[in-house]
Coordinates of C-alpha atoms and ligand atoms in Angstrom, one line a residue:
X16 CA 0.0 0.0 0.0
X17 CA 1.0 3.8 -0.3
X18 CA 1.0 5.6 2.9
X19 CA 1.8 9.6 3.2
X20 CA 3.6 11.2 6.0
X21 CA 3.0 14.7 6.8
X22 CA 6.1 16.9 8.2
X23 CA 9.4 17.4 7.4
X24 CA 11.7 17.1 10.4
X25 CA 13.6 14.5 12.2
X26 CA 10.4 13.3 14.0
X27 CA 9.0 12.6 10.5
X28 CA 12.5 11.3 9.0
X29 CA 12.4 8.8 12.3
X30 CA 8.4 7.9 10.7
X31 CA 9.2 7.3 7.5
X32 CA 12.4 5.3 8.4
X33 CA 10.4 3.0 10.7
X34 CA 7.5 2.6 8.0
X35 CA 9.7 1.8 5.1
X36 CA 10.3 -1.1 7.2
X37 CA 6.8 -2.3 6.7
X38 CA 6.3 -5.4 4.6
X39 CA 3.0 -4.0 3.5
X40 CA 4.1 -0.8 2.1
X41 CA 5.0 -0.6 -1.7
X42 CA 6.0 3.2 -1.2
X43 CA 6.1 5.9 0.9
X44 CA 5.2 9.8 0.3
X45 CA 6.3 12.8 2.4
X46 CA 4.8 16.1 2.2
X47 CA 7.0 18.6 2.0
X48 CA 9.6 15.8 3.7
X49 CA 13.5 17.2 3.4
X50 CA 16.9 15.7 1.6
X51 CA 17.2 12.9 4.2
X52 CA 13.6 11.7 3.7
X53 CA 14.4 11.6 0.0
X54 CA 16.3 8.2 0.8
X55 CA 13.0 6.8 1.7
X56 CA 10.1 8.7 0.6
X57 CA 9.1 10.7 -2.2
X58 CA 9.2 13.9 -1.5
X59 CA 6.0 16.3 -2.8
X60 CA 6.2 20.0 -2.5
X61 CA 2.9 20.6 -0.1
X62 CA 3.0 22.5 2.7
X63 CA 1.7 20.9 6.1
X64 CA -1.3 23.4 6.3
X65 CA -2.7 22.4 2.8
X66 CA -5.1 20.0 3.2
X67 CA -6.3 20.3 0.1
X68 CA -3.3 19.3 -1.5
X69 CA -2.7 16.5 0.2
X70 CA -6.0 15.0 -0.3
X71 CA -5.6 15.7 -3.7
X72 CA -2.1 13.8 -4.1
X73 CA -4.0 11.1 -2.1
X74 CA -6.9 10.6 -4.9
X75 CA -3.8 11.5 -7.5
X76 CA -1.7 8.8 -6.1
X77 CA -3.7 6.3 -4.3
X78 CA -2.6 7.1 -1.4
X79 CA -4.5 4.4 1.4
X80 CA -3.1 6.5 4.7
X81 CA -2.0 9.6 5.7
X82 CA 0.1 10.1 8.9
X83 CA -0.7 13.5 10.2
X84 CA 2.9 14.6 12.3
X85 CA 2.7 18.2 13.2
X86 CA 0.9 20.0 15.5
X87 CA -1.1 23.2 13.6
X88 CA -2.3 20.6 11.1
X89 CA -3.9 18.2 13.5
X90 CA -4.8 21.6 15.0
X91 CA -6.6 22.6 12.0
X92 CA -8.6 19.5 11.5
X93 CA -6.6 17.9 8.6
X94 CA -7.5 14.5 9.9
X95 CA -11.6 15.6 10.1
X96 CA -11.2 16.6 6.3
X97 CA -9.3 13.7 5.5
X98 CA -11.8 11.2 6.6
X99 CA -14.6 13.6 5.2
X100 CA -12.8 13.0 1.9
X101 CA -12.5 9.0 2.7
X102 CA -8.9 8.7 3.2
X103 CA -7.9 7.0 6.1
X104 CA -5.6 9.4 8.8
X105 CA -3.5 8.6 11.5
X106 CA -3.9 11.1 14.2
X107 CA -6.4 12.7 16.3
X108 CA -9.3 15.2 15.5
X109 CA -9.6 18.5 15.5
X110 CA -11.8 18.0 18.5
X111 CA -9.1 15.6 20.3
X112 CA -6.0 17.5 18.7
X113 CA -7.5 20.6 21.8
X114 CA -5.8 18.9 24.4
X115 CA -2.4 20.6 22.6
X116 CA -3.7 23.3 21.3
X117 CA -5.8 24.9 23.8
X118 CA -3.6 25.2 27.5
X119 CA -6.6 26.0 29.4
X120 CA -8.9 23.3 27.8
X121 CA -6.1 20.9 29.0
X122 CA -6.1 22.5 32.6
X123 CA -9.5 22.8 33.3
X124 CA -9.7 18.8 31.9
X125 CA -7.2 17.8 34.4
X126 CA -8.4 19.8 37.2
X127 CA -12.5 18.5 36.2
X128 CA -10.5 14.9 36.4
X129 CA -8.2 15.0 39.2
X130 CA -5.3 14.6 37.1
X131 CA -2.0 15.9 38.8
X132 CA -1.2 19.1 37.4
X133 CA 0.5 22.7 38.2
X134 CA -2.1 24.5 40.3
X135 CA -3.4 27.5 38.0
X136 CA -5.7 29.9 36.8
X137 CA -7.1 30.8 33.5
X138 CA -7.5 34.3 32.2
X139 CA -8.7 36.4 29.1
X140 CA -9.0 39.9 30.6
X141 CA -5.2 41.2 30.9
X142 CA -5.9 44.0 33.7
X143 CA -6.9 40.9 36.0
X144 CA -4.1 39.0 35.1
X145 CA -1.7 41.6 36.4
X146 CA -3.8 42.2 39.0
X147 CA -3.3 38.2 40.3
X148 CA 0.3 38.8 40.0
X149 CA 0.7 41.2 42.4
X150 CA 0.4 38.6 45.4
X151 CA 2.1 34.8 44.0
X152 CA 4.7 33.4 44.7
X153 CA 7.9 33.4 42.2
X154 CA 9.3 32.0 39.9
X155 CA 5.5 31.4 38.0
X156 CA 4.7 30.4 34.8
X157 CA 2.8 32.2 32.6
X158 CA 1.6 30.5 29.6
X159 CA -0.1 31.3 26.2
X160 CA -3.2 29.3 25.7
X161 CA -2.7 28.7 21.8
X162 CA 0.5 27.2 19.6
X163 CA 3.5 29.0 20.0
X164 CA 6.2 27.2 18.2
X165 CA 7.1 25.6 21.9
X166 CA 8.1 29.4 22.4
X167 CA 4.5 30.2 24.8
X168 CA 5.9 29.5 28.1
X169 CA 7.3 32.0 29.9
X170 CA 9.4 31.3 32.9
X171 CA 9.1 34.3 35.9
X172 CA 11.2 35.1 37.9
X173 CA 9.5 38.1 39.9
X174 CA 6.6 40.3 39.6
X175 CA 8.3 42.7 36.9
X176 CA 8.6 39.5 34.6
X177 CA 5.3 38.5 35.3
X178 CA 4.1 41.6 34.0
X179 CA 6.0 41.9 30.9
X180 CA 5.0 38.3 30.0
X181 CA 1.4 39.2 30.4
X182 CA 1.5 42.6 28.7
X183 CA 4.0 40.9 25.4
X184 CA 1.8 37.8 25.4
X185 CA -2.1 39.9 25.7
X186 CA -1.5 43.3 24.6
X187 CA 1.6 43.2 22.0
X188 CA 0.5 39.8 20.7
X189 CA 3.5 38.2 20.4
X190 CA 2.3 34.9 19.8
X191 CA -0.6 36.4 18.1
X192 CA -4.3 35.2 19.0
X193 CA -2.4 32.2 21.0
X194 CA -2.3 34.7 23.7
X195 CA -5.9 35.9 23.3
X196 CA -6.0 33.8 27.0
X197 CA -3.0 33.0 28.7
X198 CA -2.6 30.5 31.9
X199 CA -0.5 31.5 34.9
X200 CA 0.4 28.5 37.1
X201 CA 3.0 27.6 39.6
X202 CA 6.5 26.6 39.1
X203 CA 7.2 23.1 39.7
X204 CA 10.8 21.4 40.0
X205 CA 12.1 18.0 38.9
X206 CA 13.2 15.9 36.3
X207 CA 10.8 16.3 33.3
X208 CA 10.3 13.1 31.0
X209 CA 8.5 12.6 27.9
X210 CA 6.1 9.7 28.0
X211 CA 4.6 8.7 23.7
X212 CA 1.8 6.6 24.0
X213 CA -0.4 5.2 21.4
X214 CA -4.0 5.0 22.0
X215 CA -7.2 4.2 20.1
X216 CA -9.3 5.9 22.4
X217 CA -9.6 2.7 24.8
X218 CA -6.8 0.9 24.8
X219 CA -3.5 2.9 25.7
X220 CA 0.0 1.4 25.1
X221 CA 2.9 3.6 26.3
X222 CA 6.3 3.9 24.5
X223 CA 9.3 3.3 26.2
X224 CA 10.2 6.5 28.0
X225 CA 12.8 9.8 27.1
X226 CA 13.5 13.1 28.1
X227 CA 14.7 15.8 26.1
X228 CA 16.7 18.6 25.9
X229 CA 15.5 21.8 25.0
X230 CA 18.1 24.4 26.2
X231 CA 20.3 25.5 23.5
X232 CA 24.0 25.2 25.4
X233 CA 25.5 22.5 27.8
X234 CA 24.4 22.5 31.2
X235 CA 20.2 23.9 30.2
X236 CA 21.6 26.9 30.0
X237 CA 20.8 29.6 26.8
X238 CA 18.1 30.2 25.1
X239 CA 15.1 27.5 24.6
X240 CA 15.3 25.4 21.5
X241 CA 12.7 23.1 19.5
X242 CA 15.4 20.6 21.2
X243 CA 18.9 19.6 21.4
X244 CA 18.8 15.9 21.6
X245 CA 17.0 13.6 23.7
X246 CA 17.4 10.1 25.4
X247 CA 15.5 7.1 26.1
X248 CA 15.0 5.0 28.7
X249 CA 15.1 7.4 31.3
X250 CA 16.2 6.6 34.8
X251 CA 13.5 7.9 36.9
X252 CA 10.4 6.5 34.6
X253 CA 10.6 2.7 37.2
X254 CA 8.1 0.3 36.8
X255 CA 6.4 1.9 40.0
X256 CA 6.1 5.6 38.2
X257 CA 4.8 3.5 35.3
X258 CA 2.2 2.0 37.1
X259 CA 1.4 5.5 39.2
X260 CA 0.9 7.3 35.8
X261 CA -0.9 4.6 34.1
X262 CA -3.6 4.6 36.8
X263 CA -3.5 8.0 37.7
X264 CA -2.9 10.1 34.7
X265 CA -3.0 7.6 31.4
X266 CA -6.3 6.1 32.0
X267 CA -8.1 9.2 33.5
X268 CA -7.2 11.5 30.4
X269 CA -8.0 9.1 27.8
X270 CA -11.4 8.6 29.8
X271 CA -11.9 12.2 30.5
X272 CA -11.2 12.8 26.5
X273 CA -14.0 10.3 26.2
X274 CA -16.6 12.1 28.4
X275 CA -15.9 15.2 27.0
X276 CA -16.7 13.7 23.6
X277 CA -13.6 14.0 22.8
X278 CA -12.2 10.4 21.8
X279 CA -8.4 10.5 21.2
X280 CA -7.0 8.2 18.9
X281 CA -3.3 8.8 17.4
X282 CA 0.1 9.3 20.2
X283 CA -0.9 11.1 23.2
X284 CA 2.5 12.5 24.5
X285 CA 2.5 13.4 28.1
X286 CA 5.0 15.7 29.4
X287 CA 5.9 15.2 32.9
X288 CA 7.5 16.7 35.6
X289 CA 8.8 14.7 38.5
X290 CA 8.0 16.6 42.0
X291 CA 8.1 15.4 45.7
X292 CA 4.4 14.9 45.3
X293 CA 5.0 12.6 42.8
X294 CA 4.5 13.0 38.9
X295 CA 2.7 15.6 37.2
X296 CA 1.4 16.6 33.9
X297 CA 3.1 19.6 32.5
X298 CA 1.4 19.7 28.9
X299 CA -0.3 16.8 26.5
X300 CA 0.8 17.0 23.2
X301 CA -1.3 15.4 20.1
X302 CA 1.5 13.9 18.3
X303 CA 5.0 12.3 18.3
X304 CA 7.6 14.7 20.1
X305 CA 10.7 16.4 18.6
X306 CA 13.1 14.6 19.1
X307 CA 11.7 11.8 21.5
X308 CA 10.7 10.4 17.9
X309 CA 14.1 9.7 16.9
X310 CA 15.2 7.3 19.8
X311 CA 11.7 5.9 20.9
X312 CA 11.2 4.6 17.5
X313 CA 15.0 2.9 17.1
X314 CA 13.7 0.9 19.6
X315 CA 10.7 -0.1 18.3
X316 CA 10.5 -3.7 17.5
X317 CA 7.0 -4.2 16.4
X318 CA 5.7 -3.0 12.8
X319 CA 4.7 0.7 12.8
X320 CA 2.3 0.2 10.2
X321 CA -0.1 -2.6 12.3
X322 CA 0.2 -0.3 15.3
X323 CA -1.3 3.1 13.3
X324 CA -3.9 0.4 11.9
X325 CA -4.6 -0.9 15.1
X326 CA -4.9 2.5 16.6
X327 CA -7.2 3.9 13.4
X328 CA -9.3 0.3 13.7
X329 CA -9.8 0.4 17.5
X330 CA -8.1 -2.7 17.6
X331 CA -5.2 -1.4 19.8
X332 CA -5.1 -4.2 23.0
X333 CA -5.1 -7.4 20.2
X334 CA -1.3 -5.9 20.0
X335 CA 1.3 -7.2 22.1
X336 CA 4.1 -4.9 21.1
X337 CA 7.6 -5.2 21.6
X338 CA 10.5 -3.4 22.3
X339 CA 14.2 -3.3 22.6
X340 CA 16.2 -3.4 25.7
X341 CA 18.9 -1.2 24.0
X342 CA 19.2 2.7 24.9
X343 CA 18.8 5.3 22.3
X344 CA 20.3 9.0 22.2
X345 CA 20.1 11.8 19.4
X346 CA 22.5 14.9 18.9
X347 CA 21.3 17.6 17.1
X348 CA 24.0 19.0 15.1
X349 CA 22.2 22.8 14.9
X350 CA 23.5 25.6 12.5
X351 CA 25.3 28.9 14.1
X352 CA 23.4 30.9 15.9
X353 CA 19.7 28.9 16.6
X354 CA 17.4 29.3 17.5
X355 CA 17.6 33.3 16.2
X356 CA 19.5 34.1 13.4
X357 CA 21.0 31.7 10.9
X358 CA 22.4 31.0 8.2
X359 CA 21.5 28.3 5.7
X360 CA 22.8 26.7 2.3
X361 CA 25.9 25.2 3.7
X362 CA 27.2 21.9 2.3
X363 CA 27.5 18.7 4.5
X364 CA 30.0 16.1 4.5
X365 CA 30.8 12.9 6.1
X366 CA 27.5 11.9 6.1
X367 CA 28.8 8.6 4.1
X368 CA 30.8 7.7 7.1
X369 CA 27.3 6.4 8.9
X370 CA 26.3 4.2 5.9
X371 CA 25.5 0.8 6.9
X372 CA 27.0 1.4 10.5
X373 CA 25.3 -0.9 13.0
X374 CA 22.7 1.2 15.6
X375 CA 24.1 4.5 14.3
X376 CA 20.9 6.3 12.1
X377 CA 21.1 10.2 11.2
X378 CA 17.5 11.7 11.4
X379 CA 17.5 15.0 9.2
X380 CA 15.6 18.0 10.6
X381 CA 16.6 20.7 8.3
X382 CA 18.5 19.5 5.0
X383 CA 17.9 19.4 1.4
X384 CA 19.4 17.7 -1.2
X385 CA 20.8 18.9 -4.5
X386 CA 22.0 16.1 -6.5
X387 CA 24.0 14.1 -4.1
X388 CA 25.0 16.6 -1.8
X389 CA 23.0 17.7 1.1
X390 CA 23.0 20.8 2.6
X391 CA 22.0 22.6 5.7
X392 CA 18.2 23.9 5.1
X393 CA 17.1 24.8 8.8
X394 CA 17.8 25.6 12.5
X395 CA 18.2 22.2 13.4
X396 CA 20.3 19.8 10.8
X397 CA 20.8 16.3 12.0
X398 CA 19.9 14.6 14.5
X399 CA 23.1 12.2 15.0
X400 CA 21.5 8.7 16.9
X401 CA 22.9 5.9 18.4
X402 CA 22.2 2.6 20.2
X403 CA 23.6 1.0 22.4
X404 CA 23.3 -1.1 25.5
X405 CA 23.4 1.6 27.9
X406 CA 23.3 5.2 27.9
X407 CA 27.1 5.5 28.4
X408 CA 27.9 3.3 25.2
X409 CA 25.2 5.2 22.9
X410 CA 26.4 8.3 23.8
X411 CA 30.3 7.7 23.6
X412 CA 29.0 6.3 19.6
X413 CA 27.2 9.5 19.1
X414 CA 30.1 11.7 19.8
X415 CA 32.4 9.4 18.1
X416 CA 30.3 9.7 15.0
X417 CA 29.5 13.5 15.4
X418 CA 32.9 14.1 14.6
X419 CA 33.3 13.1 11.3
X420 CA 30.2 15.2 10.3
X421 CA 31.0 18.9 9.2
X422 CA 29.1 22.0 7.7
X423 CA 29.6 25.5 8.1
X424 CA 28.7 27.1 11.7
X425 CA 27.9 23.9 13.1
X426 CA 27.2 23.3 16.9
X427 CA 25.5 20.9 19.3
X428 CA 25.6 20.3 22.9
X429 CA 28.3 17.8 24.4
X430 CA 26.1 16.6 27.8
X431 CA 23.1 14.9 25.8
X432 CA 22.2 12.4 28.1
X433 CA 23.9 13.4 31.5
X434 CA 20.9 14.5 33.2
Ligands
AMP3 P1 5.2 23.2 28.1 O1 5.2 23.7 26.6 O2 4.0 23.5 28.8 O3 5.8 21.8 28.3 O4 6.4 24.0 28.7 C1 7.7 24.0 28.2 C2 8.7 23.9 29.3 O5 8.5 24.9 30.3 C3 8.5 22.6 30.0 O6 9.2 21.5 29.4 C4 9.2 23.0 31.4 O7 10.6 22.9 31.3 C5 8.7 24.4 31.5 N1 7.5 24.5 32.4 C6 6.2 24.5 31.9 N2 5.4 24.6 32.9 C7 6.1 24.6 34.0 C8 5.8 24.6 35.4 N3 4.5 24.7 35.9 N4 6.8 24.6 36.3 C9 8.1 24.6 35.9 N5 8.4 24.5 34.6 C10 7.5 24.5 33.7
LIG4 N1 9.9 17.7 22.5 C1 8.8 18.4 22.8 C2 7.8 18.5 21.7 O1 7.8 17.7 20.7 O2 6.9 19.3 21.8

C-alpha cells in the first residue's frame, strides 16, 4: 500500500524510516519531507497546512493513509477533512487535537478529572491577570493558551517579569491570537520526562520513555530550543512511576477525553514533571515529540504500520508490542546561531561515514538535497542517533560519530544524556 507522511523534520525522517520497514508498504510519500527523507520517501512539495493538496495527491496517487505529524495541522482539522474526503488518517481530531492546542482546555480537563497538574488559573481579561500577580509566589509560569512554536511558556522570575510576560503575550500579541487567554500556574521542580503513548481511544500502550533537551547550550543553559537531543530509557520513569501514571494520569485522560466527547485516537505524548508529590502533567501533546521520535522509535521492534492500523481500527489491545532493551540517544548537530539568526545553504560532508554502520541512524531535521549533496536547510540539521546497550555506550558512539560530520557554523551540545 501507499502511505503519506505529513512533516518534514527528524520526527517525520524517524516515521518514514520505521515505516519503510513495513512489509505491507509498496511506497512511501512525504509532504514537504527534506533531503534525508528523500532516501526513503518521495518527497512532494505541499505545505503541512494544505489539506487540500494532500488529499488531492491522495486521490492523485492512491494514497491508502496519511500520517498527520505536526501540530497546527492536526490543529486545524486535517484529519476531520481527510476522513470527510474518505482517506484513512492517523492522528487525532480537531476535537481531540485541543488537548495541545488549547492550554486551558487541557487545565480545566485535568483539574475537572483529578489529574496531577501545576495548580493554576485561567484568564482572558489582561488588567486581572496583572492584578493576580501582584500577590504569587515566584518563579511562576505564565503560559499562552494557543501554539506558540514551543516558544508560549514564559518562565518568571518576579513580579516585573510577570508583568512583561502578560503585557508581550495579551497586549503586543506576540504569539498572536495564541495569547488571546494565557494560563498563569506555579513553578514546579524535577526531572521532566516525555512519555509517547499510542492509543485508540480505549486501549492505551505507552512507548518506552525519554527526556529531552530543550536548552540551547551545555548545562540547560541559553536560550530554549525546539530541542537539542534527547534520550531514552530514562532513569526515573521505574516500573512503579509506570504503574502510578498509568492509573493516575493515562487512563483518566484518555477517559476524560472520552466524556468530554472528545475520543483520542493517534500518540498522546504526556509531558511530565517529576515533583516530591509525585509525577505531574506539564502539557499533552497530540503527536510524536521532537526529538523523543528519533530514539523511541529505534527501539521499536513491532511493525509501525499494524500499530497506526490498530490504533485507526480500535483494535489497539489485540497488539502485544515489543520493544528493545537497548538505549537510544540523538545529537542535534544545529547551524550557528539557533534558535535566532541563521544561516543556511551550507554543504554537509561525512554523512557517508554512517552508511550501513550498526545502531548509528542520522534523522535530518533541516536538510535538502541537490543532487547528491546535502546541505544545511534549517535551525536544526541532524539529529546524529545511536544505540547502544546503555546510555554511556550510545552516547560515547554518538560523539564518536559526530565528529566526522561537518558544515559551516555547526554546533550541538556535548552533555546529551547526562541528566
Ligand atoms: P510546556 O510547553 O508546557 O511543556 O512548557 C515548556 C517547558 O517549560 C517545560 O518543558 C518545562 O521545562 C517548563 N515548564 C512548563 N510549565 C512549568 C511549570 N509549571 N513549572 C516549571 N516549569 C514549567
Ligand atoms: N519535544 C517536545 C515536543 O515535541 O513538543
Amino acid at each position: 500500500m501507499k502511505v503519506l507522511v505529513v512533516g518534514s523534520g527528524g520526527r517525520e525522517h524517524a516515521i518514514v524510516w520505521k515505516l519503510s520497514q513495513s512489509q505491507r508498504i509498496d511506497k512511501i510519500y512525504c509532504a514537504p519531507g527534506n533531503g534525508g527523507i528523500s532516501e526513503y520517501a518521495e518527497c512532494l512539495p505541499i505545505g503541512v497546512l494544505d489539506t487540500e493538496g494532500i488529499i488531492k495527491a491522495c486521490k492523485d496517487k492512491n494514497i491508502e493513509l496519511v500520517v498527520v505529524a505536526p501540530d497546527d495541522p492536526l490543529a486545524n482539522g486535517m484529519v476531520n477533512e481527510l476522513e470527510r474526503a474518505g482517506i484513512r488518517a492517523f492522528g487525532p481530531t480537531q476535537e481531540a487535537a485541543l488537548i495541545e492546542s488549547s492550554k486551558s482546555f487541557s487545565k480545566n480537563l485535568m483539574k475537572k478529572y483529578n489529574i496531577p497538574t501545576a495548580e493554576f488559573e485561567i484568564f482572558d481579561d489582561m488588567n486581572t491577570a496583572l492584578n493576580y500577580i501582584e500577590n504569587q509566589k515566584y518563579p511562576l509560569v505564565v503560559k499562552a493558551d494557543g501554539l506558540a512554536l514551543g516558544k508560549g511558556v514564559i518562565i518568571c522570575e518576579n513580579k516585573d517579569e510577570a508583568q512583561n510576560a502578560i503585557i508581550n503575550i495579551m497586549d503586543q500579541k506576540q504569539f498572536g491570537e495564541a495569547g488571546n487567554t494565557i494560563v498563569i500556574e506555579e513553578f514546579l521542580t524535577g526531572p521532566e520526562i516525555s512519555i509517547l503513548a499510542f492509543t485508540d481511544g480505549n486501549t492505551i500502550v505507552p512507548m518506552v520513555s525519554s527526556q529531552d533537551h530543550k536548552r540551547a547550550l551545555d548545562g540547560d543553559k541559553g536560550l530554549n530550543t525546539g530541542g537539542m537531543g534527547a534520550f531514552s530509557p530514562s532513569q526515573f520513569y521505574t516500573e512503579d512511576m509506570a504503574e502510578f501514571c498509568m492509573d493516575n494520569i493515562f487512563l483518566p485522560t484518555i477517559d476524560a477525553m472520552n466524556k468530554e466527547g472528545r475520543s483520542f485516537k493517534g500518540v498522546l505524548y504526556f509531558g511530565l514533571i517529576i515533583t516530591q508529590a509525585g509525577p505531574k502533567v506539564l502539557e499533552y501533546n497530540a503527536r510524536f515529540g521532537d526529538p523523543e521520535t528519533q530514539v523511541v522509535l529505534p527501539r521499536l521492534n513491532s511493525d509501525l504500520l499494524d500499530i497506526m492500523d490498530a490504533v485507526i481500527d480500535g483494535q489497539l489491545h489485540k497488539l502485544n508490542i515489543q520493544w528493545d532493551d537497548s538505549a537510544c540517544i540523538c545529537v542535534i548537530m544545529a547551524s550557528g546561531g539557533y534558535p535566532q539568526d541563521y544561516q543556511k545553504g551550507f554543504r554537509i560532508t561525512g554523512l557517508e561515514t554512517i552508511k550501513d554502520k550498526e545502531g548509528i541512524f542520522v534523522f535530518h531535521a533541516g536538510t535538502k538535497k541537490v543532487g547528491n549533496e546535502y546541505y544545511t536547510n534549517g535551525g536544526r540539521v541532524l539529529g546524529i542517533t545511536t544505540m547502544g546497550e546503555n546510555l554511556n555506550e550510545a552516547r560515547d558512539k554518538a560523539y564518536k560519530q559526530i565528529s566526522a560530520i561537518h558544515f559551516d557554523g555547526a554546533y550541538y551540545r556535548s552533555d546529551i544524556g547526562k541528566k
